[in-house]
mmCIF file with all atom_site columns, C-alpha atoms and ligand atoms in Angstrom:
data_model
loop_
_atom_site.group_PDB
_atom_site.id
_atom_site.type_symbol
_atom_site.label_atom_id
_atom_site.label_alt_id
_atom_site.label_comp_id
_atom_site.label_asym_id
_atom_site.label_entity_id
_atom_site.label_seq_id
_atom_site.pdbx_PDB_ins_code
_atom_site.Cartn_x
_atom_site.Cartn_y
_atom_site.Cartn_z
_atom_site.occupancy
_atom_site.B_iso_or_equiv
_atom_site.pdbx_formal_charge
_atom_site.auth_seq_id
_atom_site.auth_comp_id
_atom_site.auth_asym_id
_atom_site.auth_atom_id
_atom_site.pdbx_PDB_model_num
ATOM   1   C  CA  . MET E 1 1   ? 12.641 30.248 -9.808  1.00 0.00 ? 760  MET E CA  1
ATOM   2   C  CA  . ALA E 1 2   ? 14.919 28.161 -11.912 1.00 0.00 ? 761  ALA E CA  1
ATOM   3   C  CA  . ILE E 1 3   ? 16.449 27.637 -15.281 1.00 0.00 ? 762  ILE E CA  1
ATOM   4   C  CA  . VAL E 1 4   ? 15.151 24.274 -16.478 1.00 0.00 ? 763  VAL E CA  1
ATOM   5   C  CA  . PRO E 1 5   ? 16.000 22.099 -19.508 1.00 0.00 ? 764  PRO E CA  1
ATOM   6   C  CA  . ILE E 1 6   ? 14.290 22.913 -22.817 1.00 0.00 ? 765  ILE E CA  1
ATOM   7   C  CA  . TYR E 1 7   ? 12.911 19.830 -24.565 1.00 0.00 ? 766  TYR E CA  1
ATOM   8   C  CA  . GLU E 1 8   ? 14.055 19.506 -28.156 1.00 0.00 ? 767  GLU E CA  1
ATOM   9   C  CA  . PHE E 1 9   ? 12.521 18.150 -31.329 1.00 0.00 ? 768  PHE E CA  1
ATOM   10  C  CA  . PRO E 1 10  ? 11.555 15.318 -31.805 1.00 0.00 ? 769  PRO E CA  1
ATOM   11  C  CA  . HIS E 1 11  ? 10.563 14.886 -28.129 1.00 0.00 ? 770  HIS E CA  1
ATOM   12  C  CA  . GLU E 1 12  ? 6.909  13.807 -28.002 1.00 0.00 ? 771  GLU E CA  1
ATOM   13  C  CA  . VAL E 1 13  ? 5.911  16.449 -25.411 1.00 0.00 ? 772  VAL E CA  1
ATOM   14  C  CA  . LEU E 1 14  ? 6.288  19.031 -28.200 1.00 0.00 ? 773  LEU E CA  1
ATOM   15  C  CA  . ARG E 1 15  ? 3.526  17.272 -30.150 1.00 0.00 ? 774  ARG E CA  1
ATOM   16  C  CA  . LYS E 1 16  ? 0.991  17.112 -27.308 1.00 0.00 ? 775  LYS E CA  1
ATOM   17  C  CA  . LYS E 1 17  ? -1.849 19.496 -26.657 1.00 0.00 ? 776  LYS E CA  1
ATOM   18  C  CA  . ALA E 1 18  ? -1.522 21.390 -23.393 1.00 0.00 ? 777  ALA E CA  1
ATOM   19  C  CA  . ARG E 1 19  ? -4.493 21.556 -20.999 1.00 0.00 ? 778  ARG E CA  1
ATOM   20  C  CA  . LYS E 1 20  ? -6.283 24.678 -19.807 1.00 0.00 ? 779  LYS E CA  1
ATOM   21  C  CA  . VAL E 1 21  ? -5.261 26.131 -16.471 1.00 0.00 ? 780  VAL E CA  1
ATOM   22  C  CA  . LYS E 1 22  ? -8.344 26.010 -14.233 1.00 0.00 ? 781  LYS E CA  1
ATOM   23  C  CA  . LYS E 1 23  ? -7.104 27.893 -11.210 1.00 0.00 ? 782  LYS E CA  1
ATOM   24  C  CA  . LEU E 1 24  ? -4.237 30.143 -10.376 1.00 0.00 ? 783  LEU E CA  1
ATOM   25  C  CA  . ASP E 1 25  ? -2.123 28.787 -7.544  1.00 0.00 ? 784  ASP E CA  1
ATOM   26  C  CA  . ASP E 1 26  ? 1.523  28.684 -6.485  1.00 0.00 ? 785  ASP E CA  1
ATOM   27  C  CA  . SER E 1 27  ? 2.340  25.882 -8.903  1.00 0.00 ? 786  SER E CA  1
ATOM   28  C  CA  . ILE E 1 28  ? 1.244  28.072 -11.837 1.00 0.00 ? 787  ILE E CA  1
ATOM   29  C  CA  . HIS E 1 29  ? 3.355  30.970 -10.555 1.00 0.00 ? 788  HIS E CA  1
ATOM   30  C  CA  . ARG E 1 30  ? 6.332  28.612 -10.289 1.00 0.00 ? 789  ARG E CA  1
ATOM   31  C  CA  . ILE E 1 31  ? 5.885  27.440 -13.879 1.00 0.00 ? 790  ILE E CA  1
ATOM   32  C  CA  . ALA E 1 32  ? 5.583  31.077 -15.010 1.00 0.00 ? 791  ALA E CA  1
ATOM   33  C  CA  . ASP E 1 33  ? 8.814  31.992 -13.204 1.00 0.00 ? 792  ASP E CA  1
ATOM   34  C  CA  . ASP E 1 34  ? 10.637 28.979 -14.663 1.00 0.00 ? 793  ASP E CA  1
ATOM   35  C  CA  . LEU E 1 35  ? 9.438  29.906 -18.160 1.00 0.00 ? 794  LEU E CA  1
ATOM   36  C  CA  . ILE E 1 36  ? 10.738 33.464 -17.782 1.00 0.00 ? 795  ILE E CA  1
ATOM   37  C  CA  . ASP E 1 37  ? 14.103 32.417 -16.307 1.00 0.00 ? 796  ASP E CA  1
ATOM   38  C  CA  . THR E 1 38  ? 14.633 29.716 -18.926 1.00 0.00 ? 797  THR E CA  1
ATOM   39  C  CA  . MET E 1 39  ? 13.567 31.990 -21.808 1.00 0.00 ? 798  MET E CA  1
ATOM   40  C  CA  . GLN E 1 40  ? 15.878 34.776 -20.657 1.00 0.00 ? 799  GLN E CA  1
ATOM   41  C  CA  . ASN E 1 41  ? 18.799 32.390 -20.128 1.00 0.00 ? 800  ASN E CA  1
ATOM   42  C  CA  . ALA E 1 42  ? 18.359 31.066 -23.692 1.00 0.00 ? 801  ALA E CA  1
ATOM   43  C  CA  . GLN E 1 43  ? 17.942 34.635 -25.019 1.00 0.00 ? 802  GLN E CA  1
ATOM   44  C  CA  . GLY E 1 44  ? 14.610 33.680 -26.566 1.00 0.00 ? 803  GLY E CA  1
ATOM   45  C  CA  . VAL E 1 45  ? 11.653 35.897 -27.422 1.00 0.00 ? 804  VAL E CA  1
ATOM   46  C  CA  . GLY E 1 46  ? 9.174  33.342 -26.128 1.00 0.00 ? 805  GLY E CA  1
ATOM   47  C  CA  . LEU E 1 47  ? 8.732  29.969 -24.462 1.00 0.00 ? 806  LEU E CA  1
ATOM   48  C  CA  . ALA E 1 48  ? 5.706  27.716 -24.010 1.00 0.00 ? 807  ALA E CA  1
ATOM   49  C  CA  . ALA E 1 49  ? 5.148  25.313 -21.101 1.00 0.00 ? 808  ALA E CA  1
ATOM   50  C  CA  . ASN E 1 50  ? 5.313  22.285 -23.442 1.00 0.00 ? 809  ASN E CA  1
ATOM   51  C  CA  . GLN E 1 51  ? 8.947  23.200 -24.116 1.00 0.00 ? 810  GLN E CA  1
ATOM   52  C  CA  . ILE E 1 52  ? 9.831  22.644 -20.464 1.00 0.00 ? 811  ILE E CA  1
ATOM   53  C  CA  . GLY E 1 53  ? 7.818  19.421 -20.337 1.00 0.00 ? 812  GLY E CA  1
ATOM   54  C  CA  . ILE E 1 54  ? 4.637  20.824 -18.753 1.00 0.00 ? 813  ILE E CA  1
ATOM   55  C  CA  . LEU E 1 55  ? 1.327  20.345 -20.571 1.00 0.00 ? 814  LEU E CA  1
ATOM   56  C  CA  . LYS E 1 56  ? -0.447 23.436 -19.255 1.00 0.00 ? 815  LYS E CA  1
ATOM   57  C  CA  . ARG E 1 57  ? -1.526 26.400 -21.365 1.00 0.00 ? 816  ARG E CA  1
ATOM   58  C  CA  . ILE E 1 58  ? 1.022  28.973 -20.201 1.00 0.00 ? 817  ILE E CA  1
ATOM   59  C  CA  . ILE E 1 59  ? 3.415  31.016 -22.355 1.00 0.00 ? 818  ILE E CA  1
ATOM   60  C  CA  . ALA E 1 60  ? 6.087  33.625 -21.719 1.00 0.00 ? 819  ALA E CA  1
ATOM   61  C  CA  . ILE E 1 61  ? 6.994  36.331 -24.236 1.00 0.00 ? 820  ILE E CA  1
ATOM   62  C  CA  . GLN E 1 62  ? 9.638  39.015 -23.937 1.00 0.00 ? 821  GLN E CA  1
ATOM   63  C  CA  . LEU E 1 63  ? 10.201 41.529 -26.707 1.00 0.00 ? 822  LEU E CA  1
ATOM   64  C  CA  . PRO E 1 64  ? 13.565 43.299 -26.920 1.00 0.00 ? 823  PRO E CA  1
ATOM   65  C  CA  . GLU E 1 65  ? 13.807 46.106 -24.313 1.00 0.00 ? 824  GLU E CA  1
ATOM   66  C  CA  . GLU E 1 66  ? 10.488 45.126 -22.706 1.00 0.00 ? 825  GLU E CA  1
ATOM   67  C  CA  . ASP E 1 67  ? 9.473  43.312 -19.542 1.00 0.00 ? 826  ASP E CA  1
ATOM   68  C  CA  . PRO E 1 68  ? 8.533  39.645 -19.773 1.00 0.00 ? 827  PRO E CA  1
ATOM   69  C  CA  . ARG E 1 69  ? 4.836  38.870 -20.154 1.00 0.00 ? 828  ARG E CA  1
ATOM   70  C  CA  . ILE E 1 70  ? 3.001  35.753 -19.002 1.00 0.00 ? 829  ILE E CA  1
ATOM   71  C  CA  . TYR E 1 71  ? -0.198 34.677 -20.734 1.00 0.00 ? 830  TYR E CA  1
ATOM   72  C  CA  . ILE E 1 72  ? -2.365 31.913 -19.293 1.00 0.00 ? 831  ILE E CA  1
ATOM   73  C  CA  . ASN E 1 73  ? -4.866 30.067 -21.516 1.00 0.00 ? 832  ASN E CA  1
ATOM   74  C  CA  . PRO E 1 74  ? -4.026 32.338 -24.478 1.00 0.00 ? 833  PRO E CA  1
ATOM   75  C  CA  . GLU E 1 75  ? -6.191 32.099 -27.571 1.00 0.00 ? 834  GLU E CA  1
ATOM   76  C  CA  . ILE E 1 76  ? -6.049 33.788 -30.977 1.00 0.00 ? 835  ILE E CA  1
ATOM   77  C  CA  . ILE E 1 77  ? -9.550 35.236 -31.503 1.00 0.00 ? 836  ILE E CA  1
ATOM   78  C  CA  . ALA E 1 78  ? -8.945 37.081 -34.773 1.00 0.00 ? 837  ALA E CA  1
ATOM   79  C  CA  . LYS E 1 79  ? -6.170 37.415 -37.321 1.00 0.00 ? 838  LYS E CA  1
ATOM   80  C  CA  . GLU E 1 80  ? -5.687 38.947 -40.703 1.00 0.00 ? 839  GLU E CA  1
ATOM   81  C  CA  . GLY E 1 81  ? -3.311 38.927 -43.633 1.00 0.00 ? 840  GLY E CA  1
ATOM   82  C  CA  . GLU E 1 82  ? -0.262 36.904 -44.517 1.00 0.00 ? 841  GLU E CA  1
ATOM   83  C  CA  . ARG E 1 83  ? 3.429  37.731 -44.474 1.00 0.00 ? 842  ARG E CA  1
ATOM   84  C  CA  . GLU E 1 84  ? 6.581  35.674 -44.837 1.00 0.00 ? 843  GLU E CA  1
ATOM   85  C  CA  . VAL E 1 85  ? 8.921  35.833 -41.888 1.00 0.00 ? 844  VAL E CA  1
ATOM   86  C  CA  . PRO E 1 86  ? 12.121 34.102 -40.800 1.00 0.00 ? 845  PRO E CA  1
ATOM   87  C  CA  . GLU E 1 87  ? 11.520 32.021 -37.715 1.00 0.00 ? 846  GLU E CA  1
ATOM   88  C  CA  . ALA E 1 88  ? 13.400 29.728 -35.354 1.00 0.00 ? 847  ALA E CA  1
ATOM   89  C  CA  . CYS E 1 89  ? 12.628 27.846 -32.153 1.00 0.00 ? 848  CYS E CA  1
ATOM   90  C  CA  . LEU E 1 90  ? 14.553 27.057 -28.975 1.00 0.00 ? 849  LEU E CA  1
ATOM   91  C  CA  . SER E 1 91  ? 13.304 23.460 -29.298 1.00 0.00 ? 850  SER E CA  1
ATOM   92  C  CA  . VAL E 1 92  ? 14.763 23.154 -32.816 1.00 0.00 ? 851  VAL E CA  1
ATOM   93  C  CA  . PRO E 1 93  ? 18.259 24.522 -32.272 1.00 0.00 ? 852  PRO E CA  1
ATOM   94  C  CA  . GLY E 1 94  ? 20.509 25.198 -35.222 1.00 0.00 ? 853  GLY E CA  1
ATOM   95  C  CA  . TYR E 1 95  ? 17.795 25.801 -37.807 1.00 0.00 ? 854  TYR E CA  1
ATOM   96  C  CA  . THR E 1 96  ? 15.727 28.599 -39.246 1.00 0.00 ? 855  THR E CA  1
ATOM   97  C  CA  . GLY E 1 97  ? 13.049 28.783 -41.917 1.00 0.00 ? 856  GLY E CA  1
ATOM   98  C  CA  . ILE E 1 98  ? 10.803 31.211 -43.767 1.00 0.00 ? 857  ILE E CA  1
ATOM   99  C  CA  . ILE E 1 99  ? 7.152  30.651 -42.950 1.00 0.00 ? 858  ILE E CA  1
ATOM   100 C  CA  . THR E 1 100 ? 3.813  32.402 -43.350 1.00 0.00 ? 859  THR E CA  1
ATOM   101 C  CA  . ARG E 1 101 ? 2.371  34.261 -40.368 1.00 0.00 ? 860  ARG E CA  1
ATOM   102 C  CA  . SER E 1 102 ? -0.513 36.698 -39.923 1.00 0.00 ? 861  SER E CA  1
ATOM   103 C  CA  . ILE E 1 103 ? -0.061 40.455 -40.326 1.00 0.00 ? 862  ILE E CA  1
ATOM   104 C  CA  . TRP E 1 104 ? -1.942 41.106 -37.110 1.00 0.00 ? 863  TRP E CA  1
ATOM   105 C  CA  . VAL E 1 105 ? -3.670 39.026 -34.478 1.00 0.00 ? 864  VAL E CA  1
ATOM   106 C  CA  . LYS E 1 106 ? -6.047 39.603 -31.618 1.00 0.00 ? 865  LYS E CA  1
ATOM   107 C  CA  . ALA E 1 107 ? -5.661 37.328 -28.643 1.00 0.00 ? 866  ALA E CA  1
ATOM   108 C  CA  . LYS E 1 108 ? -7.228 36.904 -25.241 1.00 0.00 ? 867  LYS E CA  1
ATOM   109 C  CA  . ALA E 1 109 ? -5.676 35.390 -22.155 1.00 0.00 ? 868  ALA E CA  1
ATOM   110 C  CA  . TRP E 1 110 ? -5.396 35.714 -18.399 1.00 0.00 ? 869  TRP E CA  1
ATOM   111 C  CA  . ASP E 1 111 ? -2.428 37.417 -16.822 1.00 0.00 ? 870  ASP E CA  1
ATOM   112 C  CA  . ARG E 1 112 ? -0.672 36.414 -13.608 1.00 0.00 ? 871  ARG E CA  1
ATOM   113 C  CA  . GLU E 1 113 ? -3.264 38.244 -11.530 1.00 0.00 ? 872  GLU E CA  1
ATOM   114 C  CA  . TRP E 1 114 ? -5.939 36.175 -13.285 1.00 0.00 ? 873  TRP E CA  1
ATOM   115 C  CA  . LYS E 1 115 ? -7.179 39.280 -15.039 1.00 0.00 ? 874  LYS E CA  1
ATOM   116 C  CA  . ASP E 1 116 ? -8.705 39.018 -18.467 1.00 0.00 ? 875  ASP E CA  1
ATOM   117 C  CA  . VAL E 1 117 ? -6.385 40.619 -21.032 1.00 0.00 ? 876  VAL E CA  1
ATOM   118 C  CA  . ARG E 1 118 ? -6.934 41.362 -24.716 1.00 0.00 ? 877  ARG E CA  1
ATOM   119 C  CA  . ILE E 1 119 ? -3.949 41.853 -26.977 1.00 0.00 ? 878  ILE E CA  1
ATOM   120 C  CA  . ARG E 1 120 ? -3.966 43.328 -30.465 1.00 0.00 ? 879  ARG E CA  1
ATOM   121 C  CA  . ALA E 1 121 ? -0.550 42.770 -31.970 1.00 0.00 ? 880  ALA E CA  1
ATOM   122 C  CA  . ASP E 1 122 ? 1.413  43.061 -35.168 1.00 0.00 ? 881  ASP E CA  1
ATOM   123 C  CA  . GLY E 1 123 ? 5.109  42.563 -35.945 1.00 0.00 ? 882  GLY E CA  1
ATOM   124 C  CA  . LEU E 1 124 ? 7.188  40.446 -33.616 1.00 0.00 ? 883  LEU E CA  1
ATOM   125 C  CA  . LEU E 1 125 ? 4.527  40.232 -30.882 1.00 0.00 ? 884  LEU E CA  1
ATOM   126 C  CA  . ALA E 1 126 ? 1.962  38.810 -33.334 1.00 0.00 ? 885  ALA E CA  1
ATOM   127 C  CA  . GLN E 1 127 ? 4.531  36.302 -34.573 1.00 0.00 ? 886  GLN E CA  1
ATOM   128 C  CA  . ALA E 1 128 ? 5.501  35.309 -31.026 1.00 0.00 ? 887  ALA E CA  1
ATOM   129 C  CA  . LEU E 1 129 ? 1.854  34.872 -29.986 1.00 0.00 ? 888  LEU E CA  1
ATOM   130 C  CA  . GLU E 1 130 ? 1.167  32.626 -32.976 1.00 0.00 ? 889  GLU E CA  1
ATOM   131 C  CA  . HIS E 1 131 ? 4.386  30.652 -32.415 1.00 0.00 ? 890  HIS E CA  1
ATOM   132 C  CA  . GLU E 1 132 ? 3.851  30.097 -28.683 1.00 0.00 ? 891  GLU E CA  1
ATOM   133 C  CA  . ILE E 1 133 ? 0.123  29.331 -28.922 1.00 0.00 ? 892  ILE E CA  1
ATOM   134 C  CA  . ASP E 1 134 ? 0.998  26.820 -31.673 1.00 0.00 ? 893  ASP E CA  1
ATOM   135 C  CA  . HIS E 1 135 ? 3.291  25.087 -29.154 1.00 0.00 ? 894  HIS E CA  1
ATOM   136 C  CA  . LEU E 1 136 ? 0.340  24.654 -26.769 1.00 0.00 ? 895  LEU E CA  1
ATOM   137 C  CA  . ASN E 1 137 ? -1.450 22.832 -29.590 1.00 0.00 ? 896  ASN E CA  1
ATOM   138 C  CA  . GLY E 1 138 ? 1.496  20.582 -30.435 1.00 0.00 ? 897  GLY E CA  1
ATOM   139 C  CA  . ILE E 1 139 ? 2.385  22.544 -33.567 1.00 0.00 ? 898  ILE E CA  1
ATOM   140 C  CA  . LEU E 1 140 ? 5.968  23.484 -34.490 1.00 0.00 ? 899  LEU E CA  1
ATOM   141 C  CA  . TYR E 1 141 ? 6.904  26.339 -36.809 1.00 0.00 ? 900  TYR E CA  1
ATOM   142 C  CA  . MET E 1 142 ? 8.280  24.048 -39.493 1.00 0.00 ? 901  MET E CA  1
ATOM   143 C  CA  . ASP E 1 143 ? 4.749  22.637 -39.891 1.00 0.00 ? 902  ASP E CA  1
ATOM   144 C  CA  . HIS E 1 144 ? 4.013  25.970 -41.621 1.00 0.00 ? 903  HIS E CA  1
ATOM   145 C  CA  . LEU E 1 145 ? 6.829  25.700 -44.189 1.00 0.00 ? 904  LEU E CA  1
ATOM   146 C  CA  . SER E 1 146 ? 5.423  25.848 -47.662 1.00 0.00 ? 905  SER E CA  1
ATOM   147 C  CA  . GLU E 1 147 ? 6.135  23.137 -50.166 1.00 0.00 ? 906  GLU E CA  1
ATOM   148 C  CA  . HIS E 1 148 ? 9.287  24.489 -51.745 1.00 0.00 ? 907  HIS E CA  1
ATOM   149 C  CA  . GLN E 1 149 ? 10.849 25.799 -48.586 1.00 0.00 ? 908  GLN E CA  1
ATOM   150 C  CA  . LYS E 1 150 ? 13.213 23.988 -46.309 1.00 0.00 ? 909  LYS E CA  1
ATOM   151 C  CA  . LEU E 1 151 ? 14.709 24.560 -42.914 1.00 0.00 ? 910  LEU E CA  1
ATOM   152 C  CA  . GLN E 1 152 ? 18.144 26.102 -43.181 1.00 0.00 ? 911  GLN E CA  1
ATOM   153 C  CA  . LYS E 1 153 ? 21.029 25.244 -40.911 1.00 0.00 ? 912  LYS E CA  1
ATOM   154 C  CA  . VAL E 1 154 ? 22.466 28.216 -39.091 1.00 0.00 ? 913  VAL E CA  1
ATOM   155 C  CA  . GLU E 1 155 ? 25.704 28.767 -37.219 1.00 0.00 ? 914  GLU E CA  1
ATOM   156 C  CA  . PRO E 1 156 ? 25.139 28.332 -33.468 1.00 0.00 ? 915  PRO E CA  1
ATOM   157 C  CA  . GLU E 1 157 ? 26.201 31.899 -32.652 1.00 0.00 ? 916  GLU E CA  1
ATOM   158 C  CA  . THR E 1 158 ? 23.556 33.355 -34.966 1.00 0.00 ? 917  THR E CA  1
ATOM   159 C  CA  . ASN E 1 159 ? 20.768 31.262 -33.473 1.00 0.00 ? 918  ASN E CA  1
ATOM   160 C  CA  . LEU E 1 160 ? 20.401 32.930 -30.116 1.00 0.00 ? 919  LEU E CA  1
ATOM   161 C  CA  . GLU E 1 161 ? 16.907 34.217 -30.568 1.00 0.00 ? 920  GLU E CA  1
ATOM   162 C  CA  . GLU E 1 162 ? 13.937 32.002 -30.835 1.00 0.00 ? 921  GLU E CA  1
ATOM   163 C  CA  . ILE E 1 163 ? 12.247 34.306 -33.305 1.00 0.00 ? 922  ILE E CA  1
ATOM   164 C  CA  . GLN E 1 164 ? 14.251 36.638 -35.459 1.00 0.00 ? 923  GLN E CA  1
ATOM   165 C  CA  . GLU E 1 165 ? 12.819 40.040 -36.069 1.00 0.00 ? 924  GLU E CA  1
ATOM   166 C  CA  . GLU E 1 166 ? 11.891 41.095 -39.552 1.00 0.00 ? 925  GLU E CA  1
ATOM   167 C  CA  . ASP E 1 167 ? 14.196 43.565 -41.259 1.00 0.00 ? 926  ASP E CA  1
HETATM 168 ZN ZN1 . ZN  V 2 .   ? 9.297  27.522 -30.256 1.00 0.00 ? 1784 ZN  V ZN1 1
#
């Protein structure tokens, strides 16, 4: 387990598509542990493997007051609605922006025991799932900014969380 560097925009690894994990072995558990340690150290809500330079479809998410979750090969299988939310990213430090996300999503993935999991989420978990799965596809949150919106600079001390919760 280790805290590893987080790659920052415009590093090209953030624009690459991550590959499916085909079998669960020690190397996948190591990546999962590194994701959790690095996410927690940065006080983020989520982290995708691309952000630590690994092109495998693995994400970590940790909601406030909850245990960290690992999702392997996660996929959004249904989503509905639109809402505007403030968002930020550990790979784009110092900025935040208002973007459009779904009201709820359904996702499927494997967990660390290689068990099939289904997740129906709204609120911050839905936003985190969309944000982290986007990373696996080389998409960054500012790609979702609408035409008249811009990224805003924020003070470093207010940018501790990767995704800011809606009021
Ligand atoms: Zn991010």
